[in-house]
Short mmCIF file of C-alpha atoms in Angstrom, two decimals:
data_model
loop_
_atom_site.label_atom_id
_atom_site.label_comp_id
_atom_site.label_asym_id
_atom_site.label_seq_id
_atom_site.Cartn_x
_atom_site.Cartn_y
_atom_site.Cartn_z
CA MET S 1 -6.96 -13.44 11.96
CA LEU S 2 -9.89 -13.73 9.59
CA ARG S 3 -9.60 -14.80 6.05
CA TYR S 4 -10.82 -11.47 4.61
CA ARG S 5 -8.49 -9.20 6.46
CA ILE S 6 -6.35 -8.63 3.35
CA ALA S 7 -9.50 -7.48 1.40
CA HIS S 8 -10.21 -5.13 4.32
CA ARG S 9 -6.69 -3.81 4.24
CA ARG S 10 -7.12 -2.95 0.49
CA ILE S 11 -10.01 -0.68 1.48
CA LEU S 12 -7.73 1.02 4.04
CA LEU S 13 -5.17 1.73 1.42
CA ASP S 14 -7.90 3.28 -0.73
CA GLY S 15 -9.10 5.35 2.08
CA LEU S 16 -5.70 6.75 3.01
CA SER S 17 -4.53 7.51 -0.44
CA LYS S 18 -6.97 7.35 -3.43
CA ARG S 19 -9.84 8.82 -1.57
CA ASN S 20 -7.83 11.48 0.14
CA VAL S 21 -9.13 14.11 -2.24
CA MET S 22 -9.67 17.62 -1.40
CA ASN S 23 -12.90 19.17 -0.41
CA LYS S 24 -13.65 21.66 -3.10
CA ARG S 25 -15.48 23.98 -0.71
CA PHE S 26 -12.51 24.06 1.67
CA ARG S 27 -10.93 27.49 1.73
CA PRO S 28 -7.11 27.60 1.58
CA ASP S 29 -5.35 28.59 4.85
CA TYR S 30 -2.93 31.15 3.61
CA LEU S 31 -1.06 31.34 6.95
CA LYS S 32 -0.42 27.58 6.89
CA ILE S 33 0.82 27.85 3.21
CA ILE S 34 3.30 30.51 4.21
CA ILE S 35 4.52 28.58 7.28
CA ILE S 36 5.00 25.39 5.18
CA SER S 37 6.72 27.35 2.44
CA ILE S 38 9.48 28.59 4.68
CA PRO S 39 11.24 25.17 5.49
CA LEU S 40 10.53 23.99 1.87
CA SER S 41 12.34 27.02 0.46
CA PHE S 42 15.47 26.32 2.48
CA VAL S 43 15.53 22.71 1.26
CA ILE S 44 15.06 23.75 -2.37
CA TRP S 45 17.82 26.51 -2.10
CA ALA S 46 20.27 24.00 -0.59
CA ILE S 47 19.65 21.51 -3.46
CA LEU S 48 19.94 24.20 -6.18
CA TYR S 49 23.15 25.63 -4.62
CA ILE S 50 24.90 22.27 -4.46
CA LEU S 51 23.92 21.28 -8.00
CA MET S 52 25.00 24.58 -9.48
CA ALA S 53 28.22 24.53 -7.51
CA LEU S 54 29.03 21.11 -9.01
CA LEU S 55 28.20 22.34 -12.50
CA THR S 56 29.99 25.80 -12.31
CA HIS S 57 32.61 25.66 -9.49
CA ASP S 58 31.68 29.32 -8.97
CA HIS S 59 30.31 29.74 -5.51
CA GLY S 60 29.34 33.34 -5.96
CA LEU S 61 27.31 32.61 -9.10
CA SER S 62 25.90 29.54 -7.46
CA LYS S 63 24.79 31.37 -4.35
CA TYR S 64 22.87 34.26 -6.13
CA SER S 65 21.47 32.18 -8.98
CA SER S 66 20.19 29.48 -6.54
CA ILE S 67 18.48 32.16 -4.53
CA ALA S 68 16.79 33.71 -7.59
CA LEU S 69 15.64 30.26 -8.73
CA THR S 70 14.35 29.35 -5.25
CA ILE S 71 12.27 32.54 -5.10
CA THR S 72 10.79 31.80 -8.51
CA ILE S 73 9.99 28.13 -7.59
CA MET S 74 8.35 29.15 -4.22
CA PHE S 75 6.11 31.72 -6.07
CA VAL S 76 5.09 29.04 -8.44
CA TYR S 77 4.48 26.55 -5.50
CA MET S 78 2.33 29.12 -3.64
CA TYR S 79 0.43 29.86 -6.79
CA PHE S 80 -0.32 26.18 -7.43
CA SER S 81 -1.13 25.68 -3.74
CA ILE S 82 -3.71 28.41 -3.63
CA LYS S 83 -5.21 28.19 -7.13
CA GLN S 84 -4.65 24.69 -8.56
CA ALA S 85 -4.14 22.20 -5.70
CA PRO S 86 -7.88 21.49 -5.08
CA LYS S 87 -8.28 20.71 -8.85
CA ILE S 88 -5.32 18.45 -8.86
CA GLY S 89 -6.45 16.74 -5.80
CA ALA S 90 -9.87 16.19 -7.01
CA THR S 91 -8.78 14.33 -10.14
CA ILE S 92 -8.34 10.70 -9.13
CA ASP S 93 -8.07 8.91 -12.50
CA ASP S 94 -9.00 9.41 -16.16
CA SER S 95 -12.48 8.65 -17.29
CA MET S 96 -13.31 4.90 -17.76
CA GLU S 97 -16.16 5.58 -20.11
CA GLY S 98 -14.29 4.28 -23.12
CA PHE S 99 -13.70 0.94 -21.47
CA LYS S 100 -17.29 0.08 -20.42
CA THR S 101 -19.31 -2.75 -21.94
CA SER S 102 -22.78 -2.33 -23.33
CA ASP S 103 -24.24 -3.15 -19.90
CA GLY S 104 -22.08 -0.47 -18.16
CA ARG S 105 -19.58 -2.89 -16.55
CA LEU S 106 -15.78 -2.74 -16.86
CA LYS S 107 -14.02 -5.67 -18.32
CA CYS S 108 -10.38 -6.61 -17.57
CA ASN S 109 -8.27 -7.11 -20.75
CA GLY S 110 -6.08 -9.66 -18.94
CA CYS S 111 -8.35 -12.26 -17.31
CA GLY S 112 -11.63 -11.09 -18.86
CA CYS S 113 -13.45 -10.63 -15.50
CA GLU S 114 -16.17 -7.90 -15.39
CA SER S 115 -17.28 -5.64 -12.51
CA GLU S 116 -19.16 -2.53 -11.70
CA VAL S 117 -16.49 -1.33 -9.30
CA GLU S 118 -14.74 1.34 -11.40
CA GLU S 119 -12.31 2.29 -8.60
CA ALA S 120 -10.72 -1.21 -8.71
CA PHE S 121 -9.48 -1.08 -12.31
CA ARG S 122 -6.13 0.28 -13.50
CA LYS S 123 -4.98 1.52 -16.75
CA PHE S 124 -1.76 -0.05 -18.10
CA LYS S 125 0.24 1.14 -21.12
CA PRO S 126 2.17 -1.93 -22.51
CA GLY S 127 4.74 0.26 -24.41
CA LEU S 128 5.75 3.75 -25.10
CA SER S 129 3.51 3.92 -28.14
CA GLY S 130 0.90 1.27 -27.16
CA GLN S 131 -2.74 2.03 -26.34
CA PRO S 132 -3.62 1.70 -22.66
CA ILE S 133 -5.56 -1.31 -21.64
CA LEU S 134 -7.71 -1.96 -18.56
CA LEU S 135 -6.72 -4.41 -15.91
CA CYS S 136 -8.10 -5.66 -12.66
CA PRO S 137 -5.69 -5.34 -9.65
CA GLU S 138 -4.49 -8.91 -9.92
CA CYS S 139 -3.66 -8.66 -13.63
CA TRP S 140 -2.15 -5.19 -13.16
CA SER S 141 0.12 -6.51 -10.51
CA LYS S 142 1.22 -9.38 -12.77
CA LYS S 143 2.02 -7.02 -15.64
CA TYR S 144 3.74 -4.59 -13.36
CA ILE S 145 6.03 -7.37 -11.89
CA ALA S 146 6.83 -8.66 -15.42
CA LYS S 147 7.71 -5.20 -16.64
CA SER S 148 9.97 -4.63 -13.54
CA LYS S 149 11.66 -7.94 -14.16
CA GLN S 150 12.29 -6.84 -17.74
CA SER S 151 14.02 -3.65 -16.46
CA TYR S 152 16.14 -5.72 -14.10
CA GLY S 153 17.13 -7.95 -17.02
CA ILE S 154 18.26 -4.95 -19.03
CA ILE S 155 20.28 -3.74 -16.03
CA VAL S 156 21.98 -7.09 -15.71
CA LEU S 157 22.82 -7.08 -19.47
CA VAL S 158 24.29 -3.56 -19.20
CA LEU S 159 26.34 -4.58 -16.23
CA VAL S 160 27.71 -7.74 -18.01
CA GLY S 161 28.47 -5.75 -21.17
CA GLY S 162 30.26 -3.06 -19.25
CA LEU S 163 32.37 -5.65 -17.35
CA ILE S 164 33.27 -7.53 -20.57
CA ILE S 165 34.33 -4.21 -22.28
CA GLN S 166 36.33 -3.17 -19.19
CA TYR S 167 38.11 -6.55 -19.26
CA VAL S 168 38.92 -6.36 -22.95
CA ASN S 169 39.87 -2.64 -22.94
CA PRO S 170 40.34 -1.23 -19.51
CA SER S 171 40.95 2.28 -20.86
CA ASN S 172 37.52 2.44 -22.55
CA ASP S 173 35.46 5.16 -20.91
CA PHE S 174 32.23 3.64 -22.34
CA SER S 175 32.58 0.63 -20.09
CA ALA S 176 32.88 2.75 -16.94
CA LEU S 177 29.88 4.75 -18.01
CA MET S 178 27.79 1.44 -18.29
CA ILE S 179 28.97 0.31 -14.89
CA ASN S 180 28.22 3.70 -13.34
CA PHE S 181 24.73 3.59 -14.94
CA VAL S 182 24.03 0.26 -13.14
CA LEU S 183 25.41 1.65 -9.90
CA VAL S 184 23.22 4.65 -10.07
CA TYR S 185 20.15 2.33 -10.58
CA LEU S 186 21.14 -0.02 -7.69
CA PHE S 187 21.69 3.01 -5.39
CA MET S 188 18.30 4.38 -6.26
CA LEU S 189 16.76 1.06 -5.23
CA THR S 190 18.69 0.76 -1.89
CA THR S 191 18.13 4.51 -0.93
CA VAL S 192 14.44 3.76 -0.50
CA ILE S 193 15.33 2.32 2.98
CA PRO S 194 16.84 5.54 4.50
CA HIS S 195 14.13 7.53 2.72
CA GLU S 196 11.27 5.60 4.39
CA LEU S 197 13.36 5.67 7.61
CA GLY S 198 13.32 9.43 7.43
CA HIS S 199 9.54 9.53 7.23
CA ALA S 200 9.39 7.09 10.20
CA LEU S 201 11.82 8.87 12.51
CA ALA S 202 10.27 12.28 11.88
CA GLY S 203 6.78 10.76 12.45
CA ARG S 204 7.93 9.34 15.77
CA LEU S 205 9.46 12.67 16.87
CA LEU S 206 6.14 14.36 16.03
CA GLY S 207 3.97 12.02 18.01
CA TYR S 208 3.03 9.53 15.20
CA ARG S 209 3.13 5.73 15.79
CA VAL S 210 5.18 3.80 13.26
CA PHE S 211 3.39 0.44 12.63
CA ARG S 212 5.73 -0.89 9.99
CA ILE S 213 7.93 -0.20 7.06
CA THR S 214 7.56 -2.22 3.88
CA ILE S 215 10.38 -2.39 1.37
CA GLY S 216 9.82 -3.87 -2.07
CA TYR S 217 6.80 -5.43 -3.72
CA GLY S 218 5.14 -8.89 -3.66
CA ARG S 219 4.85 -11.56 -0.97
CA VAL S 220 6.69 -11.02 2.27
CA LEU S 221 10.10 -12.69 2.21
CA PHE S 222 10.95 -11.97 5.84
CA SER S 223 10.20 -9.48 8.52
CA ARG S 224 12.18 -8.24 11.55
CA LYS S 225 11.48 -5.90 14.38
CA PHE S 226 13.96 -3.03 14.56
CA LEU S 227 13.91 0.47 16.13
CA GLY S 228 10.51 -0.49 17.75
CA TRP S 229 8.59 -1.39 14.69
CA GLU S 230 8.22 -4.15 12.03
CA TRP S 231 10.26 -4.16 8.85
CA GLU S 232 8.84 -6.18 5.95
CA PHE S 233 11.07 -7.06 2.96
CA ARG S 234 9.55 -8.21 -0.33
CA PRO S 235 11.21 -9.80 -3.42
CA LEU S 236 11.00 -7.07 -5.91
CA PRO S 237 12.88 -3.94 -4.74
CA ILE S 238 10.38 -1.51 -6.07
CA GLY S 239 9.86 1.35 -3.73
CA GLY S 240 8.60 1.22 -0.16
CA VAL S 241 5.99 2.58 2.31
CA ALA S 242 6.04 3.60 5.90
CA VAL S 243 2.72 2.83 7.67
CA ILE S 244 2.37 5.73 10.19
CA ALA S 245 -0.67 7.21 11.95
CA THR S 246 -1.44 9.46 14.87
CA CYS S 247 -4.54 9.96 17.05
CA SER S 248 -3.74 13.65 17.98
CA PRO S 249 -5.32 16.35 15.84
CA ARG S 250 -3.11 19.07 17.25
CA PHE S 251 -1.27 20.99 14.39
CA TYR S 252 -2.02 17.95 12.17
CA ARG S 253 -1.39 19.64 8.83
CA LEU S 254 1.95 21.17 9.88
CA ARG S 255 3.11 17.89 11.47
CA HIS S 256 1.98 15.95 8.48
CA PHE S 257 3.95 18.26 6.17
CA VAL S 258 7.06 17.91 8.17
CA MET S 259 6.76 14.12 8.32
CA LEU S 260 6.36 14.05 4.44
CA LEU S 261 9.29 16.30 3.93
CA ALA S 262 11.55 14.18 6.12
CA GLY S 263 11.84 11.49 3.40
CA PRO S 264 13.21 13.74 0.71
CA LEU S 265 15.24 15.62 3.38
CA VAL S 266 17.27 12.28 3.83
CA ASN S 267 18.21 12.47 0.24
CA VAL S 268 19.20 16.13 0.68
CA ILE S 269 21.45 15.24 3.54
CA PHE S 270 23.21 12.54 1.47
CA ILE S 271 23.70 15.12 -1.34
CA VAL S 272 25.21 17.69 1.08
CA LEU S 273 27.51 15.22 2.61
CA LEU S 274 28.70 13.85 -0.75
CA PHE S 275 29.12 17.51 -1.93
CA TRP S 276 31.74 18.02 0.74
CA ILE S 277 33.35 14.56 0.52
CA LEU S 278 33.73 14.42 -3.26
CA PRO S 279 37.01 15.76 -4.67
CA LYS S 280 36.83 19.35 -5.94
CA GLY S 281 37.45 18.17 -9.44
CA SER S 282 34.38 16.02 -9.49
CA SER S 283 31.58 17.50 -11.52
CA LEU S 284 28.73 16.40 -13.73
CA THR S 285 30.35 17.87 -16.76
CA SER S 286 33.40 15.58 -16.37
CA TYR S 287 31.51 12.49 -15.17
CA SER S 288 32.77 9.99 -17.85
CA SER S 289 36.47 10.86 -17.12
CA HIS S 290 36.31 9.52 -13.50
CA GLY S 291 36.02 5.83 -14.45
CA VAL S 292 33.82 3.78 -11.99
CA ALA S 293 32.94 6.38 -9.36
CA PRO S 294 30.54 4.96 -6.64
CA ALA S 295 30.51 8.17 -4.63
CA LEU S 296 29.46 10.23 -7.52
CA ASP S 297 26.94 7.52 -8.58
CA PHE S 298 25.48 7.62 -5.06
CA PHE S 299 25.22 11.36 -5.34
CA LEU S 300 23.39 11.13 -8.64
CA ALA S 301 21.01 8.46 -7.41
CA ASN S 302 19.97 10.67 -4.56
CA ALA S 303 19.59 13.74 -6.70
CA ILE S 304 17.42 11.78 -9.24
CA LEU S 305 15.29 10.32 -6.43
CA LEU S 306 14.82 13.65 -4.93
CA GLY S 307 13.54 15.06 -8.21
CA ILE S 308 11.23 12.13 -8.72
CA ASN S 309 9.78 12.25 -5.25
CA LEU S 310 9.25 16.03 -5.29
CA TRP S 311 7.66 16.23 -8.74
CA PRO S 312 3.91 16.35 -7.97
CA ARG S 313 2.11 13.43 -9.54
CA LYS S 314 -0.27 10.53 -9.04
CA ILE S 315 1.05 7.02 -8.77
CA THR S 316 -0.96 3.97 -9.77
CA THR S 317 -0.50 0.92 -7.57
CA ALA S 318 -2.40 -2.39 -7.19
CA ALA S 319 -4.06 -0.84 -4.13
CA GLY S 320 -5.23 2.28 -5.93
CA VAL S 321 -4.05 5.70 -7.09
CA THR S 322 -1.91 7.43 -4.48
CA GLU S 323 0.14 10.63 -4.28
CA ASP S 324 3.84 10.87 -4.21
CA ASP S 325 5.65 13.16 -1.72
CA GLY S 326 5.55 16.15 -4.09
CA MET S 327 1.78 15.96 -4.60
CA ALA S 328 1.17 15.36 -0.84
CA LEU S 329 3.31 18.34 0.15
CA LEU S 330 1.48 20.53 -2.36
CA THR S 331 -2.02 19.59 -1.18
CA VAL S 332 -1.31 19.46 2.61
CA PRO S 333 -2.82 22.88 3.29
CA PHE S 334 -6.13 21.75 1.71
CA ILE S 335 -6.82 18.62 3.61
CA ALA S 336 -10.38 19.04 4.79
CA ARG S 337 -11.34 18.53 8.37
CA GLU S 338 -13.38 15.37 7.43
CA LYS S 339 -10.32 13.82 5.81
CA VAL S 340 -8.14 14.66 8.87
CA GLU S 341 -10.67 12.88 11.06
CA GLU S 342 -10.64 9.92 8.65
CA ARG S 343 -6.86 9.70 9.09
CA LEU S 344 -7.02 10.01 12.88
CA ALA S 345 -9.58 7.15 12.93
CA ALA S 346 -7.21 5.08 10.88
CA TYR S 347 -4.76 5.15 13.82
CA TYR S 348 -7.31 3.11 15.88
CA PHE S 349 -7.86 0.81 12.92
CA LEU S 350 -4.12 0.07 12.58
CA ALA S 351 -3.63 -0.23 16.28
CA SER S 352 -6.49 -2.61 16.51
CA GLN S 353 -5.08 -4.80 13.71
CA GLU S 354 -1.78 -4.96 15.62
CA LEU S 355 -3.67 -6.24 18.71
CA CYS S 356 -5.44 -8.82 16.55
CA ARG S 357 -2.10 -10.16 15.22
CA GLN S 358 -1.14 -10.64 18.88
CA LYS S 359 -4.48 -12.43 19.46
CA GLN S 360 -5.46 -9.77 22.06
CA TYR S 361 -9.09 -9.51 20.84
CA PHE S 362 -10.70 -8.00 23.89
CA GLN S 363 -8.19 -5.14 23.91
CA ALA S 364 -8.84 -4.69 20.20
CA VAL S 365 -12.59 -4.33 20.90
CA SER S 366 -11.89 -1.63 23.56
CA LEU S 367 -9.71 0.23 21.15
CA CYS S 368 -12.13 0.13 18.35
CA GLU S 369 -14.98 1.40 20.74
CA GLU S 370 -12.73 4.20 21.93
CA GLY S 371 -12.12 5.28 18.34
CA LEU S 372 -15.80 5.08 17.37
CA THR S 373 -16.71 7.25 20.37
CA LEU S 374 -14.54 9.97 18.72
CA TYR S 375 -15.35 9.22 15.09
CA PRO S 376 -18.67 7.37 14.90
CA ASP S 377 -18.85 7.62 11.08
CA ALA S 378 -15.53 5.81 10.54
CA VAL S 379 -16.49 3.03 8.16
CA LEU S 380 -13.08 1.24 8.28
CA LEU S 381 -13.04 1.30 12.11
CA ARG S 382 -16.52 -0.09 12.42
CA THR S 383 -15.77 -2.86 9.91
CA GLN S 384 -12.69 -3.73 11.99
CA LEU S 385 -14.92 -3.94 15.10
CA GLY S 386 -17.06 -6.44 13.23
CA ILE S 387 -14.02 -8.52 12.27
CA VAL S 388 -12.81 -8.64 15.87
CA TYR S 389 -16.30 -9.80 17.01
CA LEU S 390 -16.04 -12.62 14.47
CA SER S 391 -12.62 -13.58 15.79
CA LEU S 392 -14.21 -13.86 19.17
CA ASN S 393 -16.95 -16.15 17.71
CA GLU S 394 -19.59 -13.47 18.56
CA TYR S 395 -21.51 -13.91 15.28
CA GLU S 396 -24.56 -11.94 16.14
CA LYS S 397 -22.58 -8.79 17.02
CA ALA S 398 -20.43 -9.20 13.93
CA SER S 399 -23.43 -9.64 11.69
CA THR S 400 -25.23 -6.65 13.12
CA THR S 401 -22.16 -4.45 12.78
CA PHE S 402 -21.61 -5.44 9.09
CA ALA S 403 -25.26 -5.13 8.18
CA GLY S 404 -25.54 -1.70 9.92
CA LEU S 405 -22.67 -0.45 7.64
CA LEU S 406 -24.57 -1.36 4.43
CA ALA S 407 -26.89 1.60 5.07
CA HIS S 408 -23.98 4.00 5.79
CA LYS S 409 -24.28 7.24 3.80
CA ASP S 410 -20.59 7.23 2.76
CA ILE S 411 -20.39 3.57 1.71
CA LYS S 412 -18.68 3.01 -1.65
CA LEU S 413 -19.39 0.20 -3.97
CA ASP S 414 -16.17 -1.74 -3.33
CA GLN S 415 -16.71 -1.39 0.42
CA LYS S 416 -20.24 -2.63 0.02
CA MET S 417 -18.90 -5.78 -1.74
CA ILE S 418 -16.42 -6.40 1.14
CA LEU S 419 -19.35 -6.02 3.68
CA LEU S 420 -21.42 -8.52 1.74
CA ASN S 421 -18.48 -10.89 1.75
CA ASN S 422 -18.06 -10.45 5.52
CA ILE S 423 -21.74 -11.07 6.22
CA ALA S 424 -21.68 -14.22 4.01
CA TYR S 425 -18.69 -15.56 5.93
CA THR S 426 -20.22 -14.67 9.32
CA ASN S 427 -23.32 -16.53 8.44
CA LEU S 428 -21.29 -19.50 7.29
CA LEU S 429 -19.29 -19.57 10.54
CA SER S 430 -22.44 -19.30 12.66
CA GLY S 431 -23.57 -22.73 11.39
CA LYS S 432 -27.17 -21.56 11.00
CA ASN S 433 -28.57 -23.49 7.99
CA GLN S 434 -31.34 -20.93 7.55
CA LEU S 435 -28.78 -18.33 6.60
CA ILE S 436 -27.04 -20.29 3.91
CA GLU S 437 -29.23 -18.86 1.17
CA GLU S 438 -28.32 -15.33 2.19
CA SER S 439 -24.65 -16.32 2.27
CA ASN S 440 -24.96 -17.68 -1.25
CA ARG S 441 -26.56 -14.48 -2.52
CA TYR S 442 -24.08 -12.12 -0.85
CA SER S 443 -20.99 -14.22 -1.65
CA GLU S 444 -22.16 -14.51 -5.36
CA GLU S 445 -22.62 -10.74 -5.62
CA ALA S 446 -19.28 -10.03 -4.03
CA TYR S 447 -17.46 -12.61 -6.19
CA LYS S 448 -19.16 -11.23 -9.30
CA ASN S 449 -17.76 -7.72 -8.71
CA ILE S 450 -14.36 -8.26 -7.08
CA PRO S 451 -13.27 -11.83 -7.94
CA TRP S 452 -9.59 -10.96 -7.72
CA VAL S 453 -9.66 -10.47 -3.97
CA PRO S 454 -8.44 -13.75 -2.39
CA ALA S 455 -10.68 -13.36 0.61
CA VAL S 456 -13.87 -12.97 -1.56
CA LYS S 457 -12.86 -15.94 -3.71
CA GLY S 458 -12.31 -18.07 -0.69
CA THR S 459 -15.59 -17.16 0.94
CA ARG S 460 -17.44 -18.01 -2.27
CA GLY S 461 -15.68 -21.35 -2.35
CA ALA S 462 -16.56 -22.10 1.30
CA VAL S 463 -20.21 -21.30 0.73
CA LEU S 464 -20.29 -23.54 -2.39
CA VAL S 465 -18.78 -26.47 -0.37
CA GLU S 466 -21.44 -25.94 2.34
CA MET S 467 -24.16 -25.99 -0.29
CA GLY S 468 -22.99 -29.35 -1.70
CA ARG S 469 -21.24 -27.89 -4.80
CA VAL S 470 -18.02 -29.25 -3.49
CA ASP S 471 -16.06 -29.46 -6.79
CA GLU S 472 -16.76 -25.90 -7.70
CA GLY S 473 -15.95 -24.66 -4.22
CA LEU S 474 -12.68 -26.47 -4.01
CA VAL S 475 -11.41 -24.91 -7.15
CA LEU S 476 -12.11 -21.48 -5.81
CA LEU S 477 -10.65 -22.35 -2.33
CA ARG S 478 -7.38 -23.65 -3.78
CA GLU S 479 -6.94 -20.43 -5.86
CA ALA S 480 -7.59 -18.41 -2.77
CA PHE S 481 -5.12 -20.50 -0.81
CA ASP S 482 -2.40 -19.92 -3.34
CA ALA S 483 -3.14 -16.18 -3.68
CA HIS S 484 -3.26 -15.33 0.12
CA PHE S 485 -0.17 -13.59 1.29
CA GLU S 486 -0.80 -14.09 5.09
CA PRO S 487 -0.67 -17.32 7.00
CA GLU S 488 -4.12 -16.66 8.85
CA GLY S 489 -5.96 -16.38 5.55
CA LYS S 490 -4.19 -19.50 4.12
CA ALA S 491 -4.93 -21.46 7.18
CA LEU S 492 -8.65 -20.79 6.98
CA ASN S 493 -8.66 -21.67 3.29
CA ALA S 494 -6.78 -24.87 4.07
CA ALA S 495 -9.37 -25.79 6.73
CA HIS S 496 -12.25 -25.31 4.32
CA ILE S 497 -10.41 -27.43 1.67
CA ALA S 498 -10.01 -30.18 4.29
CA LEU S 499 -13.75 -30.07 4.95
CA GLY S 500 -14.46 -30.14 1.26
CA GLU S 501 -12.09 -33.16 0.69
CA LYS S 502 -13.77 -34.99 3.52
CA ARG S 503 -17.13 -34.56 1.77
CA ARG S 504 -15.56 -35.97 -1.37
CA GLY S 505 -14.23 -38.95 0.53
CA ASN S 506 -10.56 -37.93 0.17
CA ILE S 507 -9.63 -38.47 3.81
CA GLU S 508 -5.86 -38.42 3.28
CA GLU S 509 -5.88 -35.19 1.25
CA GLY S 510 -8.16 -33.66 3.85
CA ILE S 511 -5.85 -34.56 6.69
CA ARG S 512 -2.97 -33.09 4.69
CA TYR S 513 -4.70 -29.77 4.44
CA PHE S 514 -5.73 -29.80 8.06
CA ASN S 515 -2.17 -30.24 9.09
CA ALA S 516 -1.23 -27.35 6.71
CA ALA S 517 -3.84 -25.19 8.39
CA ARG S 518 -2.60 -26.04 11.84
CA THR S 519 1.00 -25.31 10.80
CA LEU S 520 0.06 -21.94 9.36
CA ASP S 521 -1.99 -20.74 12.25
CA PRO S 522 -2.14 -22.99 15.40
CA GLN S 523 -4.99 -20.84 16.67
CA CYS S 524 -7.11 -21.01 13.58
CA GLN S 525 -10.78 -20.95 14.66
CA LEU S 526 -11.78 -23.78 12.29
CA LEU S 527 -9.32 -26.28 13.53
CA ASN S 528 -11.59 -27.65 16.24
CA ARG S 529 -14.48 -28.05 13.76
CA VAL S 530 -12.28 -29.88 11.19
CA LYS S 531 -10.75 -32.15 13.93
CA GLU S 532 -14.19 -32.98 15.22
CA GLU S 533 -15.50 -34.04 11.73
CA PHE S 534 -12.35 -36.03 10.95
CA GLY S 535 -11.89 -37.40 14.44
CA VAL S 536 -15.41 -38.70 14.78
CA ALA S 537 -15.26 -40.27 11.31
CA THR S 538 -11.78 -41.69 11.22
CA GLY S 539 -9.93 -41.10 14.48
CA ASN S 540 -6.89 -40.13 12.32
CA ILE S 541 -6.33 -36.61 13.54
CA GLY S 542 -4.54 -35.88 16.76
CA GLY S 543 -2.25 -33.31 18.29
CA ARG S 544 -2.86 -29.91 19.52
CA THR S 545 -5.08 -27.24 17.94
#
């Protein structure tokens, strides 16, 4: 795969989440709202009935009070759906005006980089009372990981303290409460897996294709294929995501609603099962008297997660601002037809990426063309077509595809920067010396606005090496090599570093990076070029490419 695929994926995440705002002119479909409210009301009633039964042990009171509360909640839901959801969906992030420099650019409070791309920056609040600061995606990710590690440290301290108190005084209820607190937290982390599995299984039953499920945050530790799709596990157990898409527009909103509801429904199933399994004397009011109670902890973990997932809110991530299940469920009736088509086109994009991972580039081209026949204005899909052309070394077609998108009516600034990066890298690979100046201009502009994207940093470094500014280029290429998550991108960076080291006369270092590129991606498209340069000069490189 090409070195800027990760950059392209970031745009996909933006397109499927942050930009999935409602069309203000779109009229609510009252029939769909009523149809959607029916299954939702049963889920809410079951949750309320179980919780009230645990609190009161009076099934009659629980039954009627839960019905009354359910009716009230559903009236509120329908009111918000009809009157407020378009306004909620249209608000992506708070204003960035207070963070702009004198020349209208935004500046990261972490690394100091500046950019005109407002959508890329995230607000971060260091503490409960601290003022929010503005961070680029890379710095936001570092801060988020550091904050998460602090939370895990606190959990470990609480667990150690609870165990020490339990050892010193086994009859102390406080130690059991501390251990139960830790267990609830751990169960909340692990319950993400069945939650995402609920989304995936429901999606498959409804005709969606499940591409992968990602658990955790950070670099991929390992991945396994299970149940017909890929599972990725990352080091920090913070949430998860199921990458699911469909190409069928039939009953899309209703199917999407059911698929979204399936995740929280898994938590409801756990709650119901535990309600019948737990002893009749177990209740929230007598929680501390049970000692260490894993079953009750698991019940509480699912109840808390259910509340968190169903509370409508926006979630800030390194990839953009996205919706939780509650917000998505609330706004499903208002998804405009244009946005539905955008999501349907994403199916062809994701399927094409899968084919590219398998090196089936001609099939990927056919799939992209099929999708573009149905959705000719799909920016992501057309960009993917250009990337596939580049993988096939069809530089003219790739450059024409990228350049044509620059004039697209719906192009956003961050997408424009990615396209400039892609054109610069296409020119570079084509080997046409007359295009090096254009590559320099385009890569410089892209790097100036989105320097945190490893692919953009790597392209800029490769262009500088080709222009003879080898030392500057190698610095950026090494940074991009370290930052890339995927082997294909790292391999291309390693190949460019090898070429740069050759030009500096560091033959051994160049060979080392060549071997690293070959190990990372044996089919890397730059291997033959590097081998040719080194082989002609030194005869030191051998082996397969």
